[in-house]
Amino acid sequence: MSHAASGEGIGQPIRRREDMRLITGKGQFSDDMNLPGQTYAVFLRAPHAHARIGAIDTAAALKMPGVLAVLTGKDLLADGLKPIPHTPLLAHPAEIIPENTDGTPVFTAPHYPLATDKVRFVGEAVAIVVATSIAAAKDGAEAIAIDYEPLPAVTDTVAAAAPDAPQLWDQHSNVALDARLGDAAATAAAFKRAAHVVKFKTWVQRITGVPMEPRAALSEYDPQTKRYMLHAGSGGAVRLKNDLATVLGVPSDDVRVLMYDVGGNFGTRGMIYPEFAAVAWAARRVGKPVKWLCERHEAFLCDYQGRDLAVEAELALDRDGTFLAMRGSNIGNAGAHTTNFSPLQKGVEIASSIYRMPAADFRARAVLSNTAPTRPYRSAGRPEVMYVMERLIDLACRDFGFDRVEIRRRNLIAPSELPYTNPFGMTYDSGHYREVMDRALKEGDWDGFPARRAEARARGKYRGIAVANYVDTATGQPRERTDITIRRDGVIDVVIGTVSNGQGHETTFAQCINEWFAVPVDKVNIITHDTDIVKVGGGTHSGRGMRLASYVMKIASDEIVEKGKRIAAHLLQAKPAEIDFTDGHFRVTGSNRSVGLFEVAAAALDQSDLPGELRGPLTATCDKVVKEAAFPYGAHVCEVEIDPVMGNVEIVKYTTVDDVGRAVNPMIIHGQTHGGIAQGVGQALLEHCAYNAADGQLMSGSFMDYAMPRADDFPFFDTFISEVPMPSHPLGIRPAGEGGTCPALAVTVNAIVDALADLGVRHVEMPATPERIWRAINGKKDVSIAKAEG
Amino acid sequence: MPVVTMTVNGEARSAEVEGRTLLVEFLRNHLGLTGTHVGCDTTQCGCCTVHVNGVAIKSCTALAVALDGAAVTTIEGLAQNGKLHPMQEAFREHHALQCGFCTPGMIMSAIDMVRRNGHALDERTVRKQLEGNICRCTGYHNIVTAVQAGAAAMKGQ
């Protein structure tokens, strides 16, 4: 069957292979796994945001019925466990690495799976209790007595950076990184000659990823082989294996990580969690399998959280609205551990977005605070800075009378200027920025808006519209590997180091294989779930799943075709140069002699008359470091309608054009965009990890307190795909997973402010709740804004 | 410990359970029906939705012993003779799932929505009545489409 006839190749919106099991209840999520004789773990968590740990009395807990073990940080140190190996800054070759301006190294602190000296945020794990049931383990945890010496705590981002703030780590101030990027002198000169300067101060609030599947772990230790098995959903199996081995202090081959279905990630699940290591360690200590399920309230407390960036920014423009320079300060709140500063890094390096910006000067600080650690969440860092840039533009238009579309057209980088190096040093490779924005304006019926606004106003409602552009630098782990094997039974095995967390890799990766080998998608095995098979791979994050998988799969597939041609030449008694490979068959050019792919694979296994190097399984490996970043970009148009009495916002129309280079499965890409929009709009309107500043308690610890987007918060979205191939990718593919989120914060808030402009509203902080909007309309002081503005 | 008996997906199933055992624990841990998921601890996410005597409930908020003798349908029991339920088929056809964790609860809720409102579901009704089911992946766009399509397809059943 030819791939053209099958209709399953690249570009086809085929239905997903993974769905059949997921819609019939046969998915295999982490909590669905069980082992004979398993025991259950519960973690005792810190009730204080900041406290020194004194004596821990576990005697009563150990006497509780069913309790098998109670382990603390002291036990962990005695057993020689190591801290979690964090690399807070991305070292990808295309990344700009911020450095401390004073030349000192970036501060990293030891992050043990259980707190050893102090607790530094509410919910930090202090002890693990293993028992014969969850209920027994909970009873045991309640019986542990700990002497805490509470210490002053700080949760606010700006406050944590102050010199007199409560200090989390004795060996270093809270400011773990203090860098400066750009050209200060050129920027100062540009501001001096500017006709206009607009300023914006904001806080991109902290939110959390909330994958619907709570974390879970099941671990077993085999004393015979001295190997640990961990079954736990994550963003990458190989990294989890290696990190777990590091914490346990064993060679990485002594750890096996398994995962099948993973119920969402969005960055939240992107790396090892303290509990995973503690569960594996406990399994060895008790000599039985140990299972742990994170309850939702625990997930709110101690899942890695996202965003939380305090910004002060200024934009300088000339008389015509041409951008001259930007400057400012970004403070990223890392939480209690030096887990990950890449949102700060990945934000500031593209703070000027896809606009021509001759100069820039930004200070970038990562600060520690008594809050859950943060790490990348859906397009780490970029939605934050796109929000700031697009707000600056709309504020400039309002203050100085520029047209919101014309000013963007004037300043967007033109195709003839690409590749373009922005003032922070990041080089964008390609794109038709203006064309994409114009298409979004057309699809969003920008020109028809005044009539809709007038119609709404007649009904007593306030309508607003906005457009926002974005660029999303995708880097992440640069190395990926695949092993592709053509099996004689008509199946192709593809071993690869990514993990699907809902992106549909079993379908889309198989579509690539179908395109190249004309094999039905159902005959392609995508193997990602077991580190005893998958030895190398960077997982799924930073738009690297399809981008890097297709990259290495294409190279390995080409190698198989070349090898197959040489085998076919033997079988068909021709020269390799005379063999073509089309529609799954090797053919002698200009003749009707041919042999199928799987016959060639069988011959390689069976025929002893083949040259030695052609004998054996028909297989190829590609293990590659991809040094280039990828640059998806696009434009969104959002239209809102606000009830001025209640302050409710209704999104009435949301239009997107996202350039994905080449769409492997448009159906899946549209789905990614829908979900991305919802996560961005969720931040703009609803979500907030709220900490009580006085005592550091989390106030948004359940779905009753944390406002998750619901179905009635959205309209149907109008999503469009642009395909301008990316030059550095063999298939032209740009990532498609983060575009939905990147400009969504900006375009939603800009639409709200546009709606309320006639009422004198200049800005509404996120989340733009009905209360905040009501206060903005009615001139009441917004306590939250006051706090953000210092 | 009490013994609980229910008709689950058309079969009589019994197990000895603790009094505090929730219906979802009975289904997942005692019967091995792991298609019903637990996504929260406050009865908001809807991942655990099943049908009890033909009506959707959240199985994380019902005691198994209180449902002795009930007829329960879970996601595993929807397909008949190897044929998907129209609502399952609609979710697949309209790409209404990504990670798939909320999906069983969504499908069970959607079927009950049809029972309550009939086959011609307008967008607003679907969006309002999905209040008790949270999805983080899809932005609900394709779920709403699938529920409307599935509702229409159920008409001929």
CSV table of C-alpha atoms in Angstrom, one decimal, chain A residues 62-363:
chain,number,residue,atom,x,y,z
A,62,LEU,CA,6.2,3.3,64.5
A,63,LYS,CA,3.9,1.7,67.1
A,64,MET,CA,0.8,2.5,65.0
A,65,PRO,CA,-0.9,-0.6,63.5
A,66,GLY,CA,0.4,-1.4,60.0
A,67,VAL,CA,3.3,1.1,60.0
A,68,LEU,CA,6.4,-0.5,58.6
A,69,ALA,CA,8.9,2.4,58.5
A,70,VAL,CA,9.2,6.1,59.3
A,71,LEU,CA,12.1,7.8,57.5
A,72,THR,CA,13.4,11.3,57.9
A,73,GLY,CA,16.0,13.6,56.5
A,74,LYS,CA,18.5,12.3,59.1
A,75,ASP,CA,18.0,8.7,57.9
A,76,LEU,CA,18.4,9.9,54.3
A,77,LEU,CA,21.8,11.5,55.1
A,78,ALA,CA,22.9,8.5,57.0
A,79,ASP,CA,22.1,6.3,54.0
A,80,GLY,CA,24.2,8.5,51.8
A,81,LEU,CA,21.4,9.8,49.5
A,82,LYS,CA,22.4,12.8,47.4
A,83,PRO,CA,20.6,16.1,46.5
A,84,ILE,CA,18.5,16.3,43.4
A,85,PRO,CA,20.9,17.3,40.6
A,86,HIS,CA,19.4,20.6,39.5
A,87,THR,CA,20.8,22.5,36.5
A,88,PRO,CA,18.9,25.8,36.9
A,89,LEU,CA,20.1,27.4,33.7
A,90,LEU,CA,19.7,25.9,30.2
A,91,ALA,CA,23.0,25.1,28.6
A,92,HIS,CA,21.6,24.5,25.1
A,93,PRO,CA,24.1,25.8,22.5
A,94,ALA,CA,21.6,28.4,21.2
A,95,GLU,CA,20.7,29.7,24.7
A,96,ILE,CA,22.1,32.9,26.1
A,97,ILE,CA,23.5,32.0,29.6
A,98,PRO,CA,23.1,34.8,32.1
A,99,GLU,CA,25.9,35.3,34.5
A,100,ASN,CA,26.2,37.2,37.7
A,101,THR,CA,27.4,40.8,37.1
A,102,ASP,CA,29.7,40.5,40.1
A,103,GLY,CA,31.5,37.5,38.6
A,104,THR,CA,30.5,35.1,41.3
A,105,PRO,CA,29.0,31.7,40.4
A,106,VAL,CA,25.3,31.3,40.2
A,107,PHE,CA,24.1,30.0,43.6
A,108,THR,CA,22.7,26.4,43.8
A,109,ALA,CA,21.6,24.9,47.0
A,110,PRO,CA,21.3,21.2,47.9
A,111,HIS,CA,17.8,19.9,47.5
A,112,TYR,CA,17.3,16.7,49.4
A,113,PRO,CA,14.2,14.5,48.9
A,114,LEU,CA,13.3,15.1,52.6
A,115,ALA,CA,14.2,18.3,54.4
A,116,THR,CA,17.3,17.9,56.5
A,117,ASP,CA,18.0,21.2,58.3
A,118,LYS,CA,15.1,23.5,57.7
A,119,VAL,CA,11.7,23.5,56.0
A,120,ARG,CA,11.6,26.3,53.4
A,121,PHE,CA,8.0,26.2,52.2
A,122,VAL,CA,4.6,24.9,53.4
A,123,GLY,CA,4.2,21.4,52.1
A,124,GLU,CA,7.9,20.5,51.9
A,125,ALA,CA,8.3,16.7,52.6
A,126,VAL,CA,9.8,16.1,56.1
A,127,ALA,CA,9.2,12.4,56.6
A,128,ILE,CA,7.9,9.4,54.7
A,129,VAL,CA,5.8,6.8,56.4
A,130,VAL,CA,5.3,3.4,54.9
A,131,ALA,CA,2.5,1.1,56.0
A,132,THR,CA,0.2,-1.7,54.9
A,133,SER,CA,-2.5,0.8,53.8
A,134,ILE,CA,-2.8,4.4,52.9
A,135,ALA,CA,-5.0,4.9,56.0
A,136,ALA,CA,-2.4,3.3,58.3
A,137,ALA,CA,0.3,5.4,56.8
A,138,LYS,CA,-1.7,8.6,57.4
A,139,ASP,CA,-2.3,7.6,61.0
A,140,GLY,CA,1.4,7.0,61.3
A,141,ALA,CA,2.2,10.4,59.9
A,142,GLU,CA,-0.1,12.1,62.3
A,143,ALA,CA,1.7,10.4,65.2
A,144,ILE,CA,5.1,11.9,64.3
A,145,ALA,CA,6.1,14.8,66.7
A,146,ILE,CA,8.5,17.4,65.3
A,147,ASP,CA,10.0,20.4,67.2
A,148,TYR,CA,10.0,23.3,64.8
A,149,GLU,CA,11.6,26.6,65.4
A,150,PRO,CA,9.6,28.9,63.2
A,151,LEU,CA,11.5,31.6,61.3
A,152,PRO,CA,10.3,34.7,59.5
A,153,ALA,CA,9.2,33.9,56.0
A,154,VAL,CA,9.0,35.7,52.7
A,155,THR,CA,6.8,34.7,49.7
A,156,ASP,CA,6.6,37.9,47.7
A,157,THR,CA,8.9,38.1,44.7
A,158,VAL,CA,10.1,41.7,45.1
A,159,ALA,CA,10.2,41.5,48.9
A,160,ALA,CA,12.3,38.3,48.7
A,161,ALA,CA,15.0,40.2,46.7
A,162,ALA,CA,15.4,42.9,49.4
A,163,PRO,CA,18.6,42.9,51.3
A,164,ASP,CA,16.8,42.6,54.6
A,165,ALA,CA,14.5,39.8,53.6
A,166,PRO,CA,14.4,36.6,55.6
A,167,GLN,CA,17.2,34.5,54.2
A,168,LEU,CA,16.4,31.0,53.2
A,169,TRP,CA,19.9,29.6,52.8
A,170,ASP,CA,22.6,30.4,55.4
A,171,GLN,CA,25.4,30.3,52.7
A,172,HIS,CA,23.9,32.9,50.3
A,173,SER,CA,21.4,35.7,50.0
A,174,ASN,CA,18.1,35.0,48.4
A,175,VAL,CA,19.3,36.5,45.1
A,176,ALA,CA,20.8,33.4,43.4
A,177,LEU,CA,21.4,35.1,40.1
A,178,ASP,CA,21.8,38.7,39.3
A,179,ALA,CA,22.6,39.2,35.6
A,180,ARG,CA,22.5,42.1,33.1
A,181,LEU,CA,21.8,41.6,29.4
A,182,GLY,CA,22.0,43.9,26.4
A,183,ASP,CA,23.9,47.1,25.9
A,184,ALA,CA,23.5,49.6,28.7
A,185,ALA,CA,25.2,52.5,27.0
A,186,ALA,CA,23.4,52.2,23.7
A,187,THR,CA,20.1,51.9,25.5
A,188,ALA,CA,20.7,54.9,27.7
A,189,ALA,CA,21.6,56.9,24.6
A,190,ALA,CA,18.5,55.8,22.8
A,191,PHE,CA,16.2,56.7,25.7
A,192,LYS,CA,17.9,60.1,25.8
A,193,ARG,CA,16.9,61.0,22.3
A,194,ALA,CA,13.5,59.3,22.4
A,195,ALA,CA,10.4,61.4,21.7
A,196,HIS,CA,8.3,59.1,23.8
A,197,VAL,CA,8.9,56.7,26.7
A,198,VAL,CA,6.3,54.4,28.2
A,199,LYS,CA,6.6,52.6,31.5
A,200,PHE,CA,5.0,49.4,32.8
A,201,LYS,CA,5.2,47.7,36.1
A,202,THR,CA,3.5,44.4,36.7
A,203,TRP,CA,3.6,41.0,38.4
A,204,VAL,CA,3.0,38.0,36.2
A,205,GLN,CA,1.4,36.0,39.0
A,206,ARG,CA,2.3,32.5,40.1
A,207,ILE,CA,0.1,29.7,38.8
A,208,THR,CA,0.5,25.9,38.7
A,209,GLY,CA,0.3,23.4,35.9
A,210,VAL,CA,-2.4,21.1,37.3
A,211,PRO,CA,-2.0,18.0,35.1
A,212,MET,CA,-5.3,16.2,35.7
A,213,GLU,CA,-3.5,13.0,36.6
A,214,PRO,CA,-2.0,13.5,40.0
A,215,ARG,CA,1.6,12.3,40.4
A,216,ALA,CA,2.0,8.7,41.5
A,217,ALA,CA,4.9,6.3,42.0
A,218,LEU,CA,5.4,2.6,42.5
A,219,SER,CA,8.8,1.4,43.2
A,220,GLU,CA,10.4,-2.0,43.9
A,221,TYR,CA,14.0,-2.9,44.8
A,222,ASP,CA,15.5,-6.2,43.9
A,223,PRO,CA,18.2,-7.2,46.4
A,224,GLN,CA,19.5,-9.9,44.0
A,225,THR,CA,20.2,-7.6,41.1
A,226,LYS,CA,20.5,-4.5,43.3
A,227,ARG,CA,18.3,-2.7,40.9
A,228,TYR,CA,15.5,-0.2,41.5
A,229,MET,CA,12.3,-0.1,39.4
A,230,LEU,CA,10.3,3.1,39.5
A,231,HIS,CA,7.0,3.4,37.7
A,232,ALA,CA,6.1,7.1,37.6
A,233,GLY,CA,4.8,9.3,34.9
A,234,SER,CA,7.2,12.1,33.9
A,235,GLY,CA,8.1,14.3,31.0
A,236,GLY,CA,11.1,12.0,30.2
A,237,ALA,CA,12.0,8.5,31.2
A,238,VAL,CA,15.8,8.7,30.7
A,239,ARG,CA,16.3,11.9,32.6
A,240,LEU,CA,14.2,10.6,35.5
A,241,LYS,CA,16.3,7.4,35.5
A,242,ASN,CA,19.6,9.3,35.6
A,243,ASP,CA,18.4,11.8,38.2
A,244,LEU,CA,17.0,9.0,40.4
A,245,ALA,CA,20.3,7.1,40.1
A,246,THR,CA,22.2,10.3,41.2
A,247,VAL,CA,20.0,10.8,44.2
A,248,LEU,CA,20.2,7.2,45.2
A,249,GLY,CA,24.0,7.2,44.7
A,250,VAL,CA,23.9,4.2,42.3
A,251,PRO,CA,25.1,3.7,38.7
A,252,SER,CA,22.3,4.7,36.3
A,253,ASP,CA,22.0,1.2,34.9
A,254,ASP,CA,20.8,0.1,38.4
A,255,VAL,CA,17.6,2.0,37.9
A,256,ARG,CA,14.8,1.1,35.6
A,257,VAL,CA,12.0,3.7,35.0
A,258,LEU,CA,8.7,2.7,33.4
A,259,MET,CA,5.8,4.9,32.3
A,260,TYR,CA,2.9,4.2,30.0
A,261,ASP,CA,0.1,6.8,29.8
A,262,VAL,CA,1.0,10.1,31.4
A,263,GLY,CA,-1.9,12.4,32.3
A,264,GLY,CA,-0.6,15.8,31.3
A,265,ASN,CA,2.6,17.6,32.0
A,266,PHE,CA,2.9,21.2,30.8
A,267,GLY,CA,6.4,21.4,32.4
A,268,THR,CA,5.0,20.5,35.8
A,269,ARG,CA,6.1,16.9,35.4
A,270,GLY,CA,9.3,17.8,33.6
A,271,MET,CA,11.8,16.5,36.1
A,272,ILE,CA,12.3,14.3,39.1
A,273,TYR,CA,10.3,15.0,42.3
A,274,PRO,CA,11.6,14.5,45.8
A,275,GLU,CA,8.9,12.0,46.5
A,276,PHE,CA,9.9,9.7,43.6
A,277,ALA,CA,13.4,9.3,45.1
A,278,ALA,CA,12.0,8.9,48.6
A,279,VAL,CA,9.6,6.1,47.5
A,280,ALA,CA,12.4,4.2,45.7
A,281,TRP,CA,14.7,4.5,48.7
A,282,ALA,CA,11.8,3.4,51.0
A,283,ALA,CA,11.2,0.4,48.8
A,284,ARG,CA,14.8,-0.7,49.5
A,285,ARG,CA,14.5,0.0,53.2
A,286,VAL,CA,11.3,-1.9,53.8
A,287,GLY,CA,12.1,-4.7,51.3
A,288,LYS,CA,8.6,-4.5,49.7
A,289,PRO,CA,7.2,-2.5,46.8
A,290,VAL,CA,6.0,0.9,47.9
A,291,LYS,CA,3.3,2.9,46.2
A,292,TRP,CA,2.5,6.6,46.6
A,293,LEU,CA,-0.3,8.6,45.2
A,294,CYS,CA,-0.2,12.4,45.4
A,295,GLU,CA,-3.5,13.8,46.6
A,296,ARG,CA,-4.7,16.9,44.9
A,297,HIS,CA,-4.2,19.1,47.9
A,298,GLU,CA,-0.6,17.9,48.0
A,299,ALA,CA,-0.2,18.7,44.3
A,300,PHE,CA,-1.2,22.3,45.0
A,301,LEU,CA,1.3,22.5,47.8
A,302,CYS,CA,4.3,20.8,46.2
A,303,ASP,CA,4.0,20.3,42.5
A,304,TYR,CA,6.6,22.5,40.9
A,305,GLN,CA,4.8,25.8,40.1
A,306,GLY,CA,5.2,28.3,37.3
A,307,ARG,CA,5.5,31.9,36.2
A,308,ASP,CA,5.9,34.4,39.1
A,309,LEU,CA,7.8,37.2,37.5
A,310,ALA,CA,8.0,40.8,38.8
A,311,VAL,CA,8.7,43.3,36.0
A,312,GLU,CA,9.6,46.9,35.5
A,313,ALA,CA,10.0,47.8,31.9
A,314,GLU,CA,10.2,50.9,29.7
A,315,LEU,CA,10.0,51.3,25.9
A,316,ALA,CA,11.5,54.2,24.0
A,317,LEU,CA,9.9,55.4,20.7
A,318,ASP,CA,10.6,58.1,18.2
A,319,ARG,CA,8.1,60.5,17.0
A,320,ASP,CA,6.7,58.1,14.4
A,321,GLY,CA,6.3,55.2,16.8
A,322,THR,CA,9.5,53.4,15.8
A,323,PHE,CA,10.9,51.5,18.7
A,324,LEU,CA,14.3,52.7,19.8
A,325,ALA,CA,15.1,50.7,22.8
A,326,MET,CA,13.7,48.9,25.9
A,327,ARG,CA,15.1,48.5,29.4
A,328,GLY,CA,14.0,47.1,32.7
A,329,SER,CA,14.3,44.5,35.4
A,330,ASN,CA,12.8,41.0,35.6
A,331,ILE,CA,12.8,39.2,38.9
A,332,GLY,CA,11.8,35.5,38.7
A,333,ASN,CA,10.7,33.8,41.9
A,334,ALA,CA,12.4,30.4,42.0
A,335,GLY,CA,10.7,29.3,45.2
A,336,ALA,CA,12.5,27.6,48.0
A,337,HIS,CA,15.1,25.6,46.0
A,338,THR,CA,17.4,26.5,43.1
A,339,THR,CA,15.4,24.2,40.9
A,340,ASN,CA,15.2,26.0,37.6
A,341,PHE,CA,15.8,29.6,36.4
A,342,SER,CA,15.1,28.9,32.7
A,343,PRO,CA,11.8,30.8,32.7
A,344,LEU,CA,13.8,33.9,33.6
A,345,GLN,CA,16.5,33.0,31.1
A,346,LYS,CA,14.2,32.1,28.3
A,347,GLY,CA,12.1,35.2,28.9
A,348,VAL,CA,14.6,37.9,29.0
A,349,GLU,CA,16.5,36.8,26.0
A,350,ILE,CA,13.5,37.4,23.7
A,351,ALA,CA,11.8,40.3,25.7
A,352,SER,CA,11.8,42.4,22.5
A,353,SER,CA,9.7,39.7,20.7
A,354,ILE,CA,9.7,39.9,16.9
A,355,TYR,CA,10.0,43.6,16.8
A,356,ARG,CA,13.0,45.5,15.5
A,357,MET,CA,14.6,46.7,18.7
A,358,PRO,CA,18.0,48.5,18.2
A,359,ALA,CA,19.0,48.4,21.9
A,360,ALA,CA,18.0,46.8,25.2
A,361,ASP,CA,19.3,46.7,28.7
A,362,PHE,CA,17.7,44.3,31.2
A,363,ARG,CA,18.6,43.2,34.7
